[in-house]
Coordinates of C-alpha atoms and ligand atoms in Angstrom, one line a residue:
M18 CA 0.0 0.0 0.0
T19 CA 1.4 3.4 -0.9
V20 CA 1.8 5.8 2.0
T21 CA -0.1 9.0 1.3
L22 CA -1.0 11.3 4.1
K23 CA -3.6 12.9 2.0
L24 CA -6.6 10.7 1.9
I25 CA -6.0 8.3 4.8
C26 CA -9.0 8.7 7.0
V27 CA -7.7 9.8 10.4
L28 CA -9.8 10.8 13.3
L29 CA -13.3 11.5 14.3
L30 CA -16.8 11.3 13.1
F31 CA -19.4 12.5 15.5
C32 CA -23.0 11.6 15.4
F33 CA -25.6 12.8 17.8
T34 CA -29.3 12.1 17.8
A35 CA -31.7 13.4 20.4
L36 CA -35.3 14.0 21.1
S37 CA -37.4 16.9 22.1
S38 CA -39.7 14.8 24.4
A39 CA -38.3 14.3 28.0
A40 CA -39.0 10.6 28.4
K41 CA -36.7 9.1 25.8
P42 CA -33.0 9.3 26.1
N43 CA -30.9 11.6 23.9
I44 CA -28.5 9.5 21.8
I45 CA -25.0 10.6 20.7
F46 CA -22.8 8.5 18.6
I47 CA -19.2 9.6 18.1
L48 CA -17.4 7.7 15.4
A49 CA -13.6 8.5 15.5
D50 CA -11.8 8.2 12.2
D51 CA -8.8 5.9 12.0
Y52 CA -8.5 5.8 15.8
G53 CA -6.1 3.0 16.7
F54 CA -6.4 0.5 19.6
N55 CA -3.2 1.8 21.2
D56 CA -4.2 5.5 20.8
I57 CA -6.5 5.9 23.8
G58 CA -5.2 6.6 27.4
Y59 CA -6.9 3.6 29.0
H60 CA -5.1 1.1 26.6
G61 CA -1.8 2.5 27.9
S62 CA -1.1 4.9 25.0
E63 CA 1.4 7.7 25.4
I64 CA -1.4 9.9 23.9
K65 CA -3.4 11.7 26.6
T66 CA -7.2 11.4 26.4
P67 CA -8.5 12.5 29.8
N68 CA -12.0 13.2 28.6
L69 CA -12.4 9.9 26.8
D70 CA -10.8 8.0 29.7
K71 CA -13.1 9.5 32.2
L72 CA -16.2 8.8 30.1
A73 CA -15.1 5.2 29.6
Q74 CA -14.1 4.7 33.3
T75 CA -17.5 5.8 34.4
G76 CA -19.3 4.0 31.6
V77 CA -19.0 0.5 30.1
R78 CA -15.8 -0.2 28.2
L79 CA -16.2 -2.6 25.3
E80 CA -13.2 -4.9 25.0
N81 CA -14.4 -7.5 22.5
Y82 CA -15.7 -4.9 20.1
Y83 CA -15.3 -5.0 16.3
V84 CA -15.6 -2.6 13.5
Q85 CA -14.6 -3.1 9.8
P86 CA -11.0 -2.5 8.5
I87 CA -11.9 0.7 6.5
C88 CA -14.2 3.7 6.5
T89 CA -17.2 3.1 4.1
P90 CA -17.8 -0.5 5.3
T91 CA -18.0 0.5 9.0
R92 CA -20.2 3.5 8.2
S93 CA -22.5 1.4 6.0
Q94 CA -23.0 -1.2 8.7
L95 CA -23.5 1.4 11.4
M96 CA -26.1 3.2 9.4
S97 CA -27.9 0.1 8.0
G98 CA -27.3 -2.7 10.5
R99 CA -26.3 -5.0 7.6
Y100 CA -23.2 -6.7 6.5
Q101 CA -21.4 -5.6 3.3
I102 CA -22.2 -8.9 1.6
H103 CA -25.9 -7.7 1.8
T104 CA -25.4 -4.1 0.5
G105 CA -23.0 -4.7 -2.4
L106 CA -20.3 -2.8 -0.6
Q107 CA -17.9 -5.7 -0.1
H108 CA -15.0 -4.1 -1.8
S109 CA -12.9 -1.1 -0.8
I110 CA -14.4 2.3 0.0
I111 CA -16.7 4.5 -2.1
H112 CA -14.4 6.8 -4.0
P113 CA -15.6 10.4 -4.5
R114 CA -15.8 10.0 -8.2
Q115 CA -17.8 6.8 -8.2
P116 CA -21.5 7.0 -8.9
H117 CA -22.2 4.8 -5.9
G118 CA -23.6 4.8 -2.4
L119 CA -25.3 2.8 0.3
P120 CA -28.3 1.4 -1.6
L121 CA -31.2 3.7 -0.8
E122 CA -33.6 0.7 -0.1
N123 CA -31.7 0.4 3.2
P124 CA -33.4 2.7 5.8
T125 CA -30.6 4.4 7.8
M126 CA -30.5 4.5 11.6
A127 CA -31.5 8.2 11.2
D128 CA -34.6 7.2 9.3
K129 CA -35.7 4.8 12.0
M130 CA -34.9 7.4 14.7
R131 CA -37.1 10.0 13.0
E132 CA -39.9 7.4 12.7
A133 CA -39.6 6.9 16.5
G134 CA -40.1 10.7 17.0
Y135 CA -36.5 11.8 17.3
S136 CA -34.9 14.7 15.4
T137 CA -31.6 13.6 13.9
H138 CA -28.5 15.5 12.9
M139 CA -25.1 14.5 11.6
V140 CA -22.0 16.6 11.6
G141 CA -18.9 15.4 9.8
K142 CA -17.7 12.7 7.5
W143 CA -20.4 10.6 5.7
H144 CA -18.5 8.6 3.2
L145 CA -21.5 6.5 2.0
G146 CA -21.8 8.2 -1.4
F147 CA -23.1 11.5 -2.5
Y148 CA -23.7 11.3 -6.2
K149 CA -27.5 11.8 -5.8
K150 CA -29.3 14.5 -3.9
E151 CA -31.1 11.9 -1.8
Y152 CA -27.8 11.4 0.2
F153 CA -28.0 14.8 1.8
A154 CA -30.2 15.5 4.8
S155 CA -29.3 17.3 8.0
Y156 CA -25.6 16.8 7.4
L157 CA -22.6 18.9 7.6
V158 CA -20.4 16.6 5.6
G159 CA -16.7 16.6 4.7
A160 CA -13.6 14.5 4.4
E161 CA -11.0 17.0 3.4
D162 CA -8.2 19.3 4.5
Y163 CA -8.7 20.2 8.2
F164 CA -8.4 23.9 7.7
T165 CA -9.4 24.7 4.1
H166 CA -12.0 21.9 3.7
Y167 CA -10.6 21.4 0.2
R168 CA -10.0 18.0 -1.3
C169 CA -8.3 16.7 -4.5
E170 CA -9.1 13.3 -6.0
E171 CA -6.5 12.7 -8.7
K172 CA -6.8 15.9 -10.8
A173 CA -10.3 16.8 -9.6
C174 CA -10.3 19.4 -6.8
G175 CA -13.0 21.1 -4.9
Y176 CA -14.4 22.2 -1.5
D177 CA -15.9 19.3 0.4
L178 CA -18.2 20.8 3.0
R179 CA -22.0 21.2 2.8
D180 CA -24.7 22.3 5.3
N181 CA -27.5 20.0 4.2
L182 CA -27.3 20.4 0.4
Q183 CA -25.9 23.9 0.6
P184 CA -22.1 24.2 -0.1
V185 CA -20.4 26.1 2.7
N186 CA -16.9 27.7 2.9
Y187 CA -15.3 27.6 6.3
T188 CA -11.8 28.2 5.1
G189 CA -9.4 28.6 8.1
T190 CA -11.6 26.9 10.8
Y191 CA -10.0 23.7 12.1
S192 CA -12.5 20.8 11.7
A193 CA -12.5 19.8 15.4
F194 CA -13.6 23.4 16.3
L195 CA -16.0 23.6 13.5
F196 CA -17.8 20.3 14.3
A197 CA -17.7 20.9 18.0
Q198 CA -19.2 24.3 17.6
R199 CA -21.9 23.0 15.3
A200 CA -22.8 20.2 17.8
Q201 CA -22.9 22.7 20.6
K202 CA -25.2 25.0 18.6
I203 CA -27.5 22.1 17.9
I204 CA -27.6 21.1 21.6
H205 CA -28.3 24.7 22.5
E206 CA -31.2 24.7 20.1
H207 CA -32.4 21.6 21.8
E208 CA -32.3 19.6 18.7
S209 CA -30.0 16.7 18.0
T210 CA -27.0 15.8 16.0
K211 CA -24.5 13.6 14.4
F212 CA -21.1 14.9 13.9
Q213 CA -17.6 14.2 12.4
S214 CA -14.2 15.7 12.7
V215 CA -10.5 15.1 12.2
H216 CA -9.7 12.9 9.2
A217 CA -6.3 12.9 7.4
P218 CA -4.3 14.8 6.2
L219 CA -2.4 15.1 9.4
E220 CA -3.1 18.6 10.5
V221 CA -3.6 20.2 13.9
P222 CA -3.2 23.6 15.5
E223 CA 0.2 23.9 17.0
Q224 CA -0.9 24.2 20.6
Y225 CA -2.2 20.6 20.7
M226 CA 1.2 19.2 19.8
K227 CA 3.0 21.0 22.7
P228 CA 2.5 18.1 25.2
Y229 CA 4.1 15.7 22.8
Q230 CA 7.5 17.3 22.0
H231 CA 9.1 14.1 23.4
I232 CA 7.6 12.2 20.5
K233 CA 10.3 12.5 17.8
N234 CA 8.4 10.8 15.0
T235 CA 6.6 13.7 13.3
M236 CA 3.6 11.8 12.2
R237 CA 3.0 10.3 15.6
R238 CA 3.4 13.8 17.2
K239 CA 0.9 15.4 14.9
Y240 CA -1.5 12.5 15.3
A241 CA -1.2 12.8 19.1
G242 CA -2.1 16.5 18.8
M243 CA -5.1 15.6 16.7
V244 CA -6.3 13.1 19.2
S245 CA -5.9 15.7 22.0
A246 CA -8.0 18.2 19.9
M247 CA -10.6 15.5 19.5
D248 CA -10.6 14.7 23.1
E249 CA -11.0 18.3 24.0
A250 CA -13.9 18.7 21.5
I251 CA -15.7 15.7 23.1
G252 CA -15.1 17.3 26.5
N253 CA -16.7 20.5 25.3
I254 CA -19.7 18.7 23.9
T255 CA -20.3 16.8 27.1
E256 CA -20.0 20.2 29.0
T257 CA -22.5 21.8 26.7
L258 CA -24.9 18.9 27.3
K259 CA -24.5 19.3 31.0
E260 CA -25.2 23.0 30.8
A261 CA -28.3 22.3 28.7
G262 CA -29.5 19.9 31.4
M263 CA -29.5 17.1 28.9
W264 CA -26.6 15.0 30.2
N265 CA -28.4 12.8 32.8
N266 CA -30.7 11.7 30.0
T267 CA -28.1 11.1 27.3
I268 CA -26.5 7.9 26.1
L269 CA -23.2 8.5 24.5
F270 CA -21.6 5.8 22.2
F271 CA -18.0 6.1 21.2
S272 CA -16.4 4.0 18.5
T273 CA -13.5 4.0 16.1
D274 CA -14.4 3.4 12.4
N275 CA -11.4 1.1 11.8
G276 CA -7.9 0.3 13.1
G277 CA -5.2 2.9 13.3
Q278 CA -3.0 3.6 10.2
V279 CA 0.5 2.9 11.3
H280 CA 1.9 4.8 8.3
A281 CA 0.0 8.0 9.4
G282 CA 0.7 8.2 13.1
G283 CA -1.9 5.7 14.4
N284 CA -1.0 2.5 16.3
N285 CA -2.7 -0.7 17.4
Y286 CA 0.0 -2.5 19.3
P287 CA 0.0 -5.2 20.6
L288 CA -2.6 -6.2 18.0
R289 CA -1.3 -7.5 14.7
G290 CA -1.7 -5.5 11.5
W291 CA -3.4 -2.2 11.0
K292 CA -6.1 -0.3 9.1
G293 CA -7.2 -2.1 5.9
S294 CA -6.3 -5.6 7.0
L295 CA -8.3 -8.5 8.3
W296 CA -5.9 -8.9 11.3
E297 CA -7.1 -7.7 14.7
G298 CA -5.3 -4.4 14.3
G299 CA -7.6 -3.6 11.4
M300 CA -10.9 -4.4 13.2
H301 CA -10.6 -4.9 16.9
G302 CA -11.9 -1.5 17.8
V303 CA -11.8 1.1 20.6
G304 CA -15.4 1.5 21.9
F305 CA -17.4 2.4 25.0
V306 CA -20.8 3.5 26.1
H307 CA -21.3 6.2 28.7
S308 CA -24.6 7.2 30.4
E309 CA -25.9 8.3 33.8
L310 CA -28.7 5.9 33.0
L311 CA -26.4 2.8 33.0
P312 CA -26.8 0.8 36.2
N313 CA -23.3 -0.9 35.8
K314 CA -21.0 2.2 35.4
G315 CA -17.3 1.4 35.6
T316 CA -17.4 -2.1 34.1
V317 CA -15.5 -3.7 31.3
N318 CA -17.6 -5.7 28.8
T319 CA -15.9 -8.7 27.0
Q320 CA -18.9 -9.9 25.1
L321 CA -18.7 -10.0 21.3
I322 CA -20.2 -6.8 19.9
H323 CA -20.0 -5.5 16.3
V324 CA -20.6 -2.1 14.7
S325 CA -23.7 -3.6 12.8
D326 CA -25.2 -4.1 16.3
W327 CA -25.7 -0.4 16.9
F328 CA -28.6 -0.1 14.5
P329 CA -31.0 -2.4 16.4
T330 CA -29.5 -1.4 19.7
I331 CA -30.0 2.3 19.2
V332 CA -33.3 2.0 17.4
G333 CA -34.5 -0.2 20.3
L334 CA -33.4 2.4 22.8
A335 CA -35.4 5.0 20.9
G336 CA -38.5 2.8 21.1
G337 CA -38.5 2.3 17.4
T338 CA -38.9 -0.9 15.4
P339 CA -36.9 -2.6 12.7
N340 CA -40.1 -2.6 10.7
G341 CA -39.5 -2.0 7.0
T342 CA -35.8 -2.8 7.0
L343 CA -34.2 -5.6 5.0
P344 CA -33.0 -8.5 7.2
L345 CA -30.6 -7.1 9.8
D346 CA -27.2 -8.7 10.6
G347 CA -26.9 -6.7 13.8
F348 CA -28.2 -7.7 17.3
D349 CA -29.8 -5.5 19.9
Q350 CA -27.0 -5.4 22.5
W351 CA -28.5 -3.1 25.1
S352 CA -29.0 -5.8 27.8
T353 CA -25.5 -7.2 27.0
I354 CA -24.1 -3.7 27.7
S355 CA -26.3 -2.6 30.6
Q356 CA -26.6 -5.9 32.5
T357 CA -23.3 -7.2 33.6
S358 CA -24.2 -10.9 33.7
S359 CA -25.9 -10.8 30.3
V360 CA -24.5 -12.8 27.3
S361 CA -24.1 -11.4 23.8
P362 CA -26.7 -12.9 21.4
R363 CA -24.0 -12.7 18.8
T364 CA -22.1 -16.1 18.3
T365 CA -20.8 -15.4 14.8
L366 CA -19.4 -12.4 13.1
L367 CA -18.8 -12.2 9.4
H368 CA -15.9 -9.8 9.1
N369 CA -16.2 -9.8 5.3
I370 CA -16.1 -11.7 2.1
D371 CA -14.5 -9.6 -0.7
P372 CA -14.9 -11.1 -4.1
L373 CA -13.0 -8.4 -5.9
S374 CA -9.7 -8.5 -4.0
P375 CA -6.9 -10.4 -5.8
L376 CA -7.0 -14.1 -5.1
K377 CA -4.1 -15.7 -3.1
G378 CA -2.7 -19.2 -3.2
N379 CA -4.6 -22.3 -4.3
K380 CA -8.1 -23.6 -3.5
M381 CA -7.8 -25.9 -0.5
F382 CA -11.1 -27.7 -1.3
N383 CA -13.4 -27.9 -4.3
N384 CA -16.7 -28.4 -2.4
T385 CA -16.7 -25.5 0.0
F386 CA -15.6 -21.8 0.4
D387 CA -12.8 -20.9 -2.0
T388 CA -9.8 -20.2 0.3
R389 CA -8.2 -17.9 -2.3
V390 CA -10.8 -15.3 -1.6
R391 CA -10.1 -12.6 1.0
A392 CA -12.5 -13.2 3.9
A393 CA -12.7 -13.6 7.7
L394 CA -15.2 -15.0 10.1
R395 CA -15.4 -15.1 13.9
Y396 CA -17.2 -18.1 15.5
G397 CA -17.2 -17.8 19.3
D398 CA -13.6 -17.4 20.3
W399 CA -12.4 -18.7 16.9
K400 CA -11.4 -16.6 13.9
I401 CA -10.6 -17.9 10.4
I402 CA -8.9 -15.8 7.7
T403 CA -8.7 -16.7 4.1
G404 CA -7.0 -15.2 1.0
D405 CA -4.8 -12.2 1.4
P406 CA -5.6 -10.5 4.7
G407 CA -3.0 -7.7 4.3
N408 CA 0.3 -7.1 6.1
G409 CA 0.1 -8.8 9.5
S410 CA 3.3 -7.4 11.2
W411 CA 3.2 -6.4 14.8
V412 CA 4.2 -2.7 14.8
P413 CA 4.9 -1.0 18.2
P414 CA 4.5 2.8 18.4
P415 CA 7.6 4.8 17.3
T416 CA 8.3 5.8 20.9
S417 CA 8.7 2.2 21.9
S418 CA 12.1 0.5 22.2
Q419 CA 10.7 -2.7 20.7
G420 CA 11.1 -3.3 17.0
T421 CA 8.5 -4.3 14.5
R422 CA 8.0 -8.0 14.3
I423 CA 7.6 -8.9 10.6
D424 CA 4.6 -11.1 9.6
P425 CA 6.3 -14.4 8.8
S426 CA 3.6 -15.6 6.5
Y427 CA 2.7 -12.5 4.5
T428 CA 5.3 -13.0 1.8
K429 CA 4.7 -16.7 1.3
D430 CA 2.5 -16.4 -1.7
T431 CA 0.6 -19.6 -1.3
K432 CA -0.5 -19.5 2.4
N433 CA -4.2 -18.5 2.5
V434 CA -5.8 -20.0 5.6
W435 CA -5.2 -19.0 9.3
L436 CA -7.0 -20.0 12.4
F437 CA -6.7 -18.3 15.8
N438 CA -8.3 -18.6 19.3
I439 CA -8.8 -14.9 19.8
A440 CA -9.8 -15.2 23.5
K441 CA -6.5 -17.0 24.3
D442 CA -4.4 -15.3 21.7
P443 CA -5.8 -11.9 21.0
N444 CA -2.6 -10.8 19.1
E445 CA -2.7 -13.7 16.7
H446 CA 0.7 -15.3 17.4
Q447 CA -0.5 -19.0 17.2
D448 CA -1.9 -20.1 13.9
L449 CA -3.8 -23.3 14.6
S450 CA -5.0 -24.0 11.0
D451 CA -2.7 -27.0 10.6
S452 CA -3.5 -28.6 14.0
M453 CA -7.3 -28.1 13.8
P454 CA -8.3 -29.1 10.3
D455 CA -11.9 -30.1 11.3
L456 CA -12.6 -26.7 12.7
V457 CA -11.1 -25.1 9.6
V458 CA -13.5 -27.2 7.4
K459 CA -16.5 -26.3 9.7
M460 CA -15.7 -22.6 9.5
L461 CA -15.1 -22.7 5.7
G462 CA -18.6 -24.2 5.6
M463 CA -20.0 -21.3 7.6
L464 CA -18.3 -18.9 5.2
D465 CA -19.8 -20.8 2.3
Q466 CA -23.3 -20.4 3.8
F467 CA -22.8 -16.7 4.3
N468 CA -21.5 -16.4 0.7
K469 CA -24.7 -18.0 -0.6
T470 CA -26.6 -15.0 0.9
A471 CA -24.3 -12.4 -0.7
V472 CA -25.6 -9.9 -3.3
P473 CA -23.2 -9.0 -6.2
C474 CA -20.4 -6.6 -5.2
V475 CA -20.8 -3.2 -6.8
F476 CA -17.8 -1.1 -7.6
P477 CA -18.5 1.2 -10.6
P478 CA -15.8 3.1 -12.6
E479 CA -15.2 6.7 -11.8
D480 CA -17.6 9.2 -13.5
P481 CA -16.0 12.3 -15.1
K482 CA -19.2 14.2 -14.4
S483 CA -18.3 14.1 -10.7
D484 CA -15.5 16.7 -11.2
P485 CA -16.1 19.8 -8.9
K486 CA -15.2 22.1 -11.8
Y487 CA -18.7 21.3 -13.2
H488 CA -20.3 22.1 -9.8
G489 CA -19.1 25.5 -8.7
G490 CA -15.9 24.2 -7.3
Y491 CA -17.6 22.0 -4.7
W492 CA -17.9 18.2 -4.4
G493 CA -21.5 17.3 -4.6
P494 CA -24.3 15.3 -6.2
W495 CA -24.1 15.1 -10.0
E496 CA -26.9 12.8 -11.0
Ligands
NAG7 C1 -13.6 30.4 0.5 O1 -13.1 31.4 1.4 C2 -11.7 31.7 1.2 C3 -11.3 32.6 2.4 O2 -12.3 33.5 2.7 C4 -11.6 32.4 -0.1 O3 -10.2 32.7 -0.3 C5 -12.1 31.4 -1.2 O4 -12.0 32.1 -2.5 C6 -13.5 31.0 -0.9 N1 -13.8 29.9 -1.9 C7 -15.1 29.8 -2.5 C8 -15.2 28.7 -3.4 O5 -16.0 30.6 -2.2
NAG8 C1 -13.3 23.8 23.9 O1 -13.8 24.9 24.7 C2 -12.8 25.8 25.1 C3 -13.5 26.8 26.0 O2 -14.6 27.4 25.4 C4 -12.2 26.5 23.8 O3 -11.2 27.4 24.2 C5 -11.6 25.4 22.9 O4 -11.2 26.0 21.7 C6 -12.7 24.3 22.6 N1 -12.0 23.3 21.9 C7 -12.6 22.6 20.8 C8 -11.8 21.6 20.2 O5 -13.7 22.9 20.4
NAG9 C1 -32.0 15.3 35.1 O1 -31.7 16.5 35.7 C2 -32.8 17.4 35.7 C3 -32.4 18.7 36.3 O2 -31.4 18.5 37.3 C4 -34.0 16.7 36.5 O3 -35.1 17.5 36.4 C5 -34.3 15.4 35.8 O4 -35.3 14.7 36.5 C6 -33.1 14.5 35.7 N1 -33.4 13.4 34.9 C7 -33.1 12.1 35.1 C8 -33.4 11.1 34.1 O5 -32.4 11.8 36.2
NAG10 C1 -44.6 -3.2 12.4 O1 -45.2 -3.7 11.3 C2 -46.3 -4.6 11.6 C3 -46.7 -5.2 10.3 O2 -46.8 -4.3 9.3 C4 -47.4 -3.8 12.2 O3 -48.5 -4.7 12.6 C5 -46.9 -3.1 13.5 O4 -47.8 -2.3 14.1 C6 -45.6 -2.3 13.2 N1 -45.1 -1.8 14.4 C7 -44.8 -0.5 14.5 C8 -44.4 -0.1 15.9 O5 -44.9 0.3 13.6
NAG11 C1 -10.3 -29.4 -7.6 O1 -10.7 -29.7 -8.9 C2 -9.7 -29.6 -9.9 C3 -10.3 -29.7 -11.3 O2 -11.1 -30.9 -11.3 C4 -8.6 -30.6 -9.6 O3 -7.5 -30.4 -10.5 C5 -8.1 -30.3 -8.2 O4 -7.1 -31.3 -7.8 C6 -9.2 -30.4 -7.1 N1 -8.7 -29.9 -5.9 C7 -8.9 -30.5 -4.7 C8 -8.3 -29.9 -3.5 O5 -9.6 -31.5 -4.7
NAG12 C1 -19.5 -17.3 -3.5 O1 -20.7 -17.6 -4.3 C2 -20.5 -17.2 -5.6 C3 -21.9 -17.4 -6.3 O2 -22.4 -18.7 -6.0 C4 -19.5 -18.1 -6.3 O3 -19.3 -17.7 -7.6 C5 -18.2 -17.8 -5.5 O4 -17.2 -18.7 -6.0 C6 -18.3 -18.1 -4.1 N1 -17.2 -17.6 -3.3 C7 -16.4 -18.4 -2.6 C8 -15.2 -17.7 -2.0 O5 -16.6 -19.6 -2.5
NAG13 C1 4.9 -5.4 6.3 O1 4.9 -4.3 7.1 C2 6.2 -4.1 7.8 C3 6.0 -3.0 8.8 O2 5.6 -1.8 8.1 C4 7.3 -3.9 6.7 O3 8.5 -3.7 7.4 C5 7.3 -5.0 5.8 O4 8.2 -4.8 4.7 C6 5.9 -5.3 5.2 N1 6.0 -6.5 4.4 C7 5.6 -6.5 3.1 C8 5.7 -7.8 2.4 O5 5.2 -5.5 2.5

C-alpha cells in the first residue's frame, strides 16, 4: 500500500441524535476516524485522552468490540445494521468520483430514529456516497483538509463541505472546532445531532502538539495532537450537554471506524496488522458507552459486539422498530451492555467476504468456500482468515524501544488460511489452522453459507461528471 498522508481517514466522526420529548434518552454517537487500539489513554497509550478515559471509566468499556477494517464498510454497517455482503459494498471504499452509495432501499439509523419521534443531525464525515441529492439531509459533511476543507481526488479538486445540500466555505476553521461548535449549537437549540471531525491529512493547530514534544516521530506527534484536539472537542460537547440539562438523560456511544493507520501516526500494538487488514489491528476497535442511565457504570464488557449491532440497539433504545428494514445482521446489545451478567446474542461475526480483492494461493477444497478469496469469520472465540488479509506485522509505536516484528507468512505467496483462538491469543501469534483441520472445514462451511446469501459486489468506474469544476468548485451530487 502506498503511503499517502492525504486521503487516509484519520480521526473523528461524531454523530448525535436526540429527542425533544423528555421521556426518551438523547443518543449521541461519536465515530472517530482511524483511531487505533493503542491511541487511547486507557489502553496504555502515550497519547493523553483525559475526557475519553473519564467517560469510559464511568461508563462501560467494550473490549471484545469489532468494526470493519476501512471507512465506508464500517459506516455502511453502522447506518444500515447490515453486512457488506448484503449491501454490495464488499470491496474497498466508495471513492468520491464513483456514482455509488449505500443502496437507498436500506433505511438508515436516522430514518428509524425519526420514525420513533427523534430529530436527527449529523456533523462530519459521511463517506457513503453523494452522487445523488437523496444522500443529503441534516448533514454537515466533509472528508477534506482540516483547515481549508478542500480536497483533491486525482486531478479533480473542490471544496468538500456542505450544510444540508448547501455548499459552505469555512476556510481557516479547524475541523475539530467547526464540528464541536456545530454540535454545541444544535444542543443549545435543543435539537439533536450527528457529527464528524479530524480525518487525514495530518493537521492540527500547533498548541495541541505541545505536550508531545518528546515524540520524535513527526507523524506520531501530529497525530497525538489531533487526538488531543478530538478529546477536547468531546469534553466541550459533554460540557454543553450538562449546561443544557440534557446530560443525565443522554446515552453516548464512542467507537472508532477502523484500526489505526501505522503509516499515518496511528497505532494498534500489541494487536497484529493495521487499518485495511483482516488482522485484529484492522478491526478490533476502541469503543465504550457512557450514560448516567447505566446501572453498571465502571465495568468492562468482554462480550462479542460489532458495529452492525448499533442499528438495532439504538433504534431499540429509541423505542423504534426494525419494521421496513431488509433483514438485519446486527443484534440488539443493550441488555448485554447494561446488565453485567448478560451474554451477547452474537455467536458469529462475518468480518467480510471480498470477491474483488486479488486471489491468493490455491483452493484448499473444491466443495466449500474458496480459500483464495479474501474473507474472515469469527465463531465464538475462533477466527478464520482466508485469501490475502494484508500485512500482519506487529508494529509498536515509534516511541517504543521494541522493534517491528515482521509477519512471517505474508510474503509466502501460497499461504491462504489462518485459524486463531482470539480469546486466548488476541494478538494472533499462534496459527492453529494445521493442527485443527476439522474446525477449519467447519468454519469454511460457515463462510460458504454466508457467501450463498451475498448480493453481487458493486464497484463502478469513476464518473468524469463528478469533477467539482462542473459544480461551482464543490464536491456534490451530479446525478
Ligand atoms: C472560500 O473562502 C476563502 C477565504 O475567505 C476564499 O479565499 C475562497 O475564495 C473561498 N472559496 C469559495 C469557493 O468561495
Ligand atoms: C473547547 O472549549 C474551550 C473553552 O470554550 C475552547 O477554548 C476550545 O477551543 C474548545 N475546543 C474545541 C476543540 O472545540
Ligand atoms: C436530570 O436532571 C434534571 C435537572 O437537574 C432533572 O429535572 C431530571 O429529573 C433529571 N433526569 C433524570 C433522568 O435523572
Ligand atoms: C410493524 O409492522 C407490523 C406489520 O406491518 C405492524 O403490525 C406493526 O404495528 C408495526 N409496528 C410498529 C411499531 O410500527
Ligand atoms: C479441484 O478440482 C480440480 C479440477 O477438477 C482438480 O484439478 C483439483 O485437484 C481439485 N482440488 C482438490 C483440493 O480436490
Ligand atoms: C460465492 O458464491 C458465488 C456465487 O455462488 C461463487 O461464484 C463464488 O465462487 C463463491 N465464493 C467463494 C469464496 O466460495
Ligand atoms: C509489512 O509491514 C512491515 C512494517 O511496516 C514492513 O517492514 C514489511 O516490509 C511489510 N511487508 C511486506 C511484504 O510488505
